[in-house]
Structures are given as C-alpha cells and as structure tokens.
Coordinates of C-alpha atoms in Angstrom, one line a residue:
Chain A
M4 CA -4.5 0.8 -1.2
R5 CA -7.9 2.2 -1.6
T6 CA -8.8 2.1 2.6
L7 CA -6.7 2.4 5.2
S8 CA -7.9 -1.5 6.3
L9 CA -6.0 -2.3 3.0
H10 CA -3.2 -0.7 4.5
L11 CA -3.7 -2.2 8.1
F12 CA -4.0 -5.6 6.8
E13 CA -0.4 -5.2 5.0
I14 CA 1.0 -4.8 8.1
L15 CA -0.7 -7.9 9.5
S16 CA 0.0 -10.1 6.9
N17 CA 3.9 -9.0 8.2
S18 CA 3.4 -10.0 11.4
V19 CA 1.5 -13.5 10.8
F20 CA 4.0 -14.4 7.9
Y21 CA 7.0 -13.7 10.2
G22 CA 6.0 -15.9 13.1
A23 CA 3.8 -13.9 15.6
N24 CA 1.2 -15.4 17.7
N25 CA 0.6 -12.8 19.5
I26 CA -0.7 -9.0 17.9
E27 CA -1.8 -6.0 19.4
I28 CA -3.5 -3.4 17.5
I29 CA -4.3 0.1 18.3
V30 CA -6.7 2.7 16.0
K31 CA -7.5 6.0 16.9
D32 CA -10.0 8.0 14.6
S33 CA -10.1 11.0 16.2
K34 CA -11.5 14.2 14.2
K35 CA -11.0 16.3 17.6
E36 CA -6.9 15.7 17.4
N37 CA -7.6 14.9 13.5
I38 CA -5.7 12.1 13.4
Y39 CA -6.1 8.5 12.1
Y40 CA -3.5 6.3 13.5
F41 CA -3.0 2.6 13.8
E42 CA -0.4 0.5 15.6
V43 CA 0.4 -3.0 15.5
K44 CA 2.6 -4.5 18.0
D45 CA 4.1 -8.9 17.4
D46 CA 6.6 -10.9 18.9
G47 CA 7.0 -12.4 16.0
K48 CA 10.7 -12.5 13.9
G49 CA 11.5 -9.0 14.0
I50 CA 13.7 -7.2 12.2
R51 CA 18.0 -6.5 12.6
Q52 CA 18.6 -2.7 13.5
E53 CA 20.6 -2.3 10.2
D54 CA 17.8 -3.4 8.1
I55 CA 15.2 -1.4 9.7
E56 CA 15.7 2.2 7.1
K57 CA 16.0 -0.2 4.1
A58 CA 12.2 -2.3 5.2
T59 CA 10.3 0.8 4.1
D60 CA 12.6 0.6 1.1
A61 CA 10.2 -1.0 -1.7
F62 CA 13.1 -2.5 -3.0
F63 CA 13.9 -4.1 -0.3
T64 CA 12.2 -7.7 1.0
S65 CA 13.5 -10.7 2.7
R66 CA 10.9 -12.6 1.0
S67 CA 12.9 -14.9 -1.4
T68 CA 10.1 -15.0 -3.9
R69 CA 10.1 -11.7 -5.7
K70 CA 12.3 -8.7 -5.6
V71 CA 10.0 -5.6 -4.1
G72 CA 8.4 -5.9 -1.1
L73 CA 5.6 -3.4 -0.9
G74 CA 3.9 -3.2 2.1
L75 CA 5.7 -1.0 4.1
A76 CA 6.8 0.9 1.7
L77 CA 3.5 2.1 -0.2
T78 CA 2.2 2.7 3.1
K79 CA 5.2 5.2 4.0
Q80 CA 4.3 6.8 0.9
K81 CA 0.9 7.7 1.3
A82 CA 1.1 8.2 4.9
Q83 CA 3.8 10.7 4.2
Q84 CA 1.1 11.9 1.5
C85 CA -1.7 13.0 4.0
K86 CA 1.0 14.2 6.2
G87 CA 1.5 11.7 8.3
D88 CA 4.1 9.1 8.7
L89 CA 5.2 5.6 9.4
E90 CA 8.0 4.7 12.4
I91 CA 9.3 0.6 12.7
E92 CA 10.3 -0.3 16.2
S93 CA 12.0 -3.6 16.3
F94 CA 14.2 -5.9 18.0
Y95 CA 15.3 -9.1 16.3
G96 CA 14.3 -12.4 17.6
E97 CA 12.0 -10.2 19.6
G98 CA 9.4 -8.6 17.8
T99 CA 8.4 -5.7 15.8
K100 CA 6.2 -2.0 16.2
V101 CA 5.0 0.1 13.4
R102 CA 3.3 2.7 13.7
F103 CA 1.7 4.9 11.2
W104 CA -0.8 7.5 11.3
F105 CA -2.2 10.9 8.6
A106 CA -4.5 13.9 8.9
H107 CA -7.8 12.8 9.2
N108 CA -8.9 15.6 7.6
N109 CA -6.8 15.3 4.9
I110 CA -8.4 15.8 1.2
D111 CA -6.2 12.3 -0.2
R112 CA -6.9 10.3 3.3
P113 CA -8.7 6.4 2.3
P114 CA -11.7 5.9 4.4
L115 CA -11.3 3.7 6.6
G116 CA -12.6 0.0 4.6
E117 CA -14.2 -2.9 6.3
I118 CA -11.7 -3.1 9.2
E119 CA -13.7 -6.0 11.1
E120 CA -12.6 -8.2 7.9
V121 CA -9.2 -7.3 7.9
I122 CA -9.3 -8.2 12.1
V123 CA -11.0 -11.3 11.7
M124 CA -8.8 -12.6 9.3
C125 CA -5.6 -11.7 11.1
A126 CA -7.3 -13.6 14.1
T127 CA -8.0 -16.3 11.6
M128 CA -5.1 -16.6 9.9
K129 CA -3.4 -19.1 11.7
E130 CA -3.8 -21.5 14.8
N131 CA -3.6 -19.7 18.0
I132 CA -2.8 -16.3 17.2
N133 CA -4.0 -14.1 19.6
V134 CA -5.4 -11.0 18.7
K135 CA -6.0 -8.1 21.0
Y136 CA -7.4 -5.0 19.2
K137 CA -8.9 -1.5 20.3
H138 CA -10.1 0.9 18.4
I139 CA -10.7 4.0 19.8
T140 CA -12.7 7.5 18.4
D141 CA -14.6 10.8 19.5
K142 CA -17.0 8.9 20.8
G143 CA -15.9 5.5 22.3
E144 CA -13.7 2.9 22.2
Y145 CA -14.3 -1.1 21.7
F146 CA -12.1 -3.7 23.0
F147 CA -11.8 -7.4 20.7
D148 CA -9.9 -9.6 22.0
T149 CA -9.6 -13.9 21.3
K150 CA -8.8 -14.8 24.1
Q151 CA -11.9 -13.6 25.6
I152 CA -13.3 -15.3 22.6
R153 CA -12.3 -18.7 22.9
K154 CA -13.2 -18.5 26.4
I155 CA -17.1 -18.0 25.6
L156 CA -16.3 -20.6 22.9
E157 CA -15.7 -23.1 25.2
G158 CA -12.4 -25.2 23.1
V159 CA -14.7 -24.0 19.9
E160 CA -12.0 -23.0 17.2
I161 CA -12.4 -19.6 16.3
N162 CA -11.4 -21.0 12.5
N163 CA -14.7 -21.7 12.0
I164 CA -17.0 -20.4 8.9
K165 CA -20.0 -19.5 10.7
I166 CA -17.7 -18.3 13.6
I167 CA -15.7 -15.8 11.3
K168 CA -19.3 -14.2 10.2
A169 CA -20.9 -14.1 13.9
L170 CA -17.3 -11.9 14.6
K171 CA -17.5 -9.3 11.6
E172 CA -20.8 -9.0 11.7
M173 CA -20.4 -8.2 16.2
M174 CA -17.5 -6.2 15.3
K175 CA -19.4 -4.5 12.5
N176 CA -22.3 -3.7 14.7
N177 CA -20.2 -2.8 17.8
L178 CA -17.8 -0.2 15.6
D179 CA -20.6 1.1 14.1
E180 CA -22.0 2.9 17.5
I181 CA -18.5 4.5 18.0
L182 CA -17.9 5.6 14.2
V183 CA -18.5 9.0 13.1
N184 CA -19.7 8.6 9.6
E185 CA -17.4 10.2 7.1
Chain B
M513 CA 4.3 1.0 -31.1
N514 CA 7.8 1.3 -31.1
L515 CA 7.8 3.7 -27.7
Q516 CA 11.5 5.9 -29.8
E517 CA 8.6 6.7 -31.8
L518 CA 5.8 7.2 -29.3
I519 CA 8.3 9.9 -27.6
Q520 CA 9.3 11.3 -31.1
V521 CA 5.6 12.3 -32.1
L522 CA 4.2 13.0 -28.1
N523 CA 7.6 14.9 -27.7
L524 CA 7.9 13.1 -24.3
K525 CA 11.2 14.1 -22.2
V526 CA 13.5 11.2 -21.4
F527 CA 14.9 11.3 -17.6
T528 CA 16.7 8.0 -18.0
C529 CA 17.8 5.1 -20.1
K530 CA 18.0 7.3 -23.1
D531 CA 19.8 4.5 -24.9
N532 CA 17.2 1.5 -23.6
L533 CA 14.1 3.5 -25.8
N534 CA 13.8 0.5 -28.5
K535 CA 11.6 -1.3 -27.3
D536 CA 7.7 -1.8 -27.9
V537 CA 4.2 -0.7 -26.1
E538 CA 1.2 -2.8 -26.1
G539 CA -1.2 -0.2 -24.4
G540 CA -1.3 1.8 -22.2
Y541 CA -2.8 2.7 -18.1
V542 CA -3.4 5.5 -16.2
S543 CA -3.9 5.6 -12.7
D544 CA -2.3 8.0 -9.9
L545 CA -3.2 5.4 -7.7
L546 CA 0.6 2.9 -6.8
S547 CA -1.9 0.2 -6.0
D548 CA -4.3 0.4 -8.7
V549 CA -1.2 -0.1 -10.8
L550 CA -0.2 -2.9 -9.1
A551 CA -3.4 -4.8 -9.3
D552 CA -4.4 -3.9 -13.7
A553 CA -1.8 -2.8 -15.4
K554 CA -0.2 -5.8 -18.2
P555 CA 3.5 -5.9 -18.8
N556 CA 4.8 -3.8 -21.9
Q557 CA 2.1 -0.6 -21.2
I558 CA 3.1 2.2 -20.5
W559 CA 1.7 4.1 -17.9
I560 CA 0.9 7.5 -17.2
T561 CA 0.9 9.2 -13.7
L562 CA 1.9 12.2 -12.2
Q563 CA 3.0 10.1 -9.1
T564 CA 7.0 11.1 -8.8
H565 CA 7.9 9.0 -5.6
K566 CA 10.3 6.7 -6.4
N567 CA 7.6 3.9 -5.7
I568 CA 7.0 3.8 -8.7
V569 CA 10.0 3.0 -9.7
A570 CA 9.7 -0.2 -8.2
I571 CA 5.8 -0.9 -9.0
A572 CA 7.4 -0.5 -12.9
Q573 CA 10.0 -2.7 -12.5
L574 CA 7.3 -5.5 -11.0
K575 CA 5.1 -5.0 -13.7
G576 CA 7.2 -5.3 -16.6
L577 CA 6.0 -2.0 -17.4
S578 CA 7.1 -0.3 -20.8
A579 CA 8.2 3.2 -19.4
V580 CA 6.7 5.5 -16.5
V581 CA 5.6 9.1 -18.0
L582 CA 5.0 11.8 -15.7
V583 CA 2.4 14.5 -16.6
K584 CA 2.2 18.2 -16.1
G585 CA 5.8 18.9 -16.5
L586 CA 6.7 17.5 -12.9
E587 CA 9.9 15.7 -12.8
P588 CA 11.6 13.2 -10.8
N589 CA 14.2 13.0 -8.1
E590 CA 18.1 12.7 -8.3
N591 CA 17.0 9.4 -6.0
T592 CA 14.5 8.6 -7.9
I593 CA 16.4 9.1 -11.6
Q594 CA 19.3 7.3 -10.3
K595 CA 17.6 3.6 -9.2
A596 CA 15.5 3.9 -12.2
D597 CA 18.9 4.0 -14.0
E598 CA 19.9 1.4 -11.9
E599 CA 17.0 -1.0 -12.5
R600 CA 16.8 0.3 -16.4
I601 CA 13.4 1.5 -15.6
V602 CA 12.2 3.6 -18.8
L603 CA 11.1 7.7 -16.9
L604 CA 9.7 9.8 -19.6
G605 CA 7.9 13.2 -18.9
S606 CA 4.9 15.1 -20.5
E607 CA 4.1 18.9 -20.8
E608 CA -0.1 18.0 -20.9
N609 CA -1.9 16.6 -18.7
S610 CA -3.2 13.6 -18.4
F611 CA -6.5 13.6 -20.3
D612 CA -4.6 15.3 -23.2
L613 CA -2.0 13.2 -22.7
V614 CA -3.9 9.7 -22.7
G615 CA -6.0 11.3 -25.8
K616 CA -3.3 11.7 -27.8
L617 CA -1.5 8.1 -27.4
Y618 CA -4.7 6.7 -27.4
A619 CA -5.7 8.0 -31.5
F620 CA -2.3 6.8 -31.8
F621 CA -2.6 3.4 -31.3
Q622 CA -6.2 3.7 -32.7
E623 CA -3.9 4.7 -36.1
S624 CA -1.4 2.0 -35.6
K625 CA -4.3 -0.3 -35.0
E626 CA -5.4 0.5 -38.8
K627 CA -2.2 0.3 -40.4

C-alpha cells in the first residue's frame, strides 16, 4: 500500500466485516520517539487463540470467497521492513486489538496519506457504528468521537453525503494543525 | 512466449516447480510494491521483483502469474520455496538487475511478436 492510511483501512475493514460496533483508533506520529504507531481495538467477533498466528499468514483467511487474506500479511511485512512490527491480541467472541508500527525515519516508511478519508469512511460504513479516533503528534492531539458528532447532529444520520464531506474537511483542518510536514 | 524458452535464453535459475515450466507467458510486470502488483498485474504475466518475502507466492497465486523472477542474485528462503512448490508457483532468479533483465525480456517479446 502506498500510504499508511491504506494499511489502516485494511485493518478497519476487517473490524467492520467481522461485526464490530465500537472501534477505537489511536495513531501516534512522533519524530521525537521515532515511531509511527497505529492501534485498532474493536468489539467484533474476535479471533481464536490458535488462529492468531495464522492471521498474518497470506494463505490463511476466514473469508469464503478467496483463498488468500492479504491485509494483515502485507501490513506486517511492510512494518517489519520499516523496523517495526504488527501484533494481534484477541479473544473469540469479545474483540480484537491490532497494533502496528514503523520507525518514523525509515526511508521505506510510506507517508500517512489521507487518513480523514479512511476514518470517516469507517465511521459511515455501517449504521450505528461508534468510532473513537485519537491522533497524537509532537505538536498536539486531535480527538474525534462519532457519539459527540451524533449528539451535535441531533438525530440526523451521519451517513449523509453532505455530512460526510463536512466531517472529512473538519478532520483534515484539525489534523493540519498538528501534523508536521513530511 | 514459452516460459522454458525464456529461462534458457535469459539464463535464469529455477528455484521451484522444475517440472512445471512448460507454460505460456503473456507479457511482464515490474514492481516491488506488492499492493501495486495486486492492483495491476495480469494473468500469465511474468513478474520481476527484488522482493523475496513469502507473500510474493500468495500474490502470484492470486493473480495467476506465470512466474516470479528475483533479480540481483537474490534468493527465496526455504520457507518461501516450500510454499511455492506447494502452491505450484514458479520462482526464478537472475543475477542481473531489473533494468537490464526487463530490457532483454522486452526485446524478446517484441521479437516473438514480429515472427
């Protein structure tokens, strides 16, 4: 994937696909600590202990339409090639936490990309999905919570083209204040 | 073009499926970004790359590629070779770099088109 956001999207797609109603995302972009860190915690179906190791194997997938499941495998590969890694914690029936990180200064580390596209898409992919997103940089923090948005919108579903566009713009403007240019 | 012919003419090393080389090659694709190959490679193409990670076998299988050629003398590890043999994916090797190898490959394709 050409950007870190696309790797995040792969993980978020899994969360949504496997039934998550609540997703918490943490992104830490720190030159000081030389880390670009992502964490996705969901309350979806979860992964059986014996399957966790296989989950990052390209040839293992629980989807029935294809033989290979590549999202986790490619992200893990990229992370390891950038002096990072990917780890999964999960309990079947309870949920999953996927953490992956890259050395910030590694020359092969992809740029962030348009993370607002990915987060907003995830929040509006399914009805009534709750997304909490926290983005931390050396310059500051940004916090996004669909519950707060829904309160402000007073009943108007966020799955609405104008609102989606507005949310993306709002998120991008807020992130621009804390992101440090590559 | 025939894969066996290409192997001979370009002096490629064969890492897997030594008995499964009699197949057609309908062009080639060069990329070291797996997600890019996933998006744009076509069936029966030969893929030239310096990526040796086991995931190349999954990609080759998913896209129905004729073979994967590792450049610059790079070799797949035991794990990757085992998986490739299992999945019947042809892994080849060249001492040359991508630019030189692809240049030659391209010339052969043009030549065989003209015949």
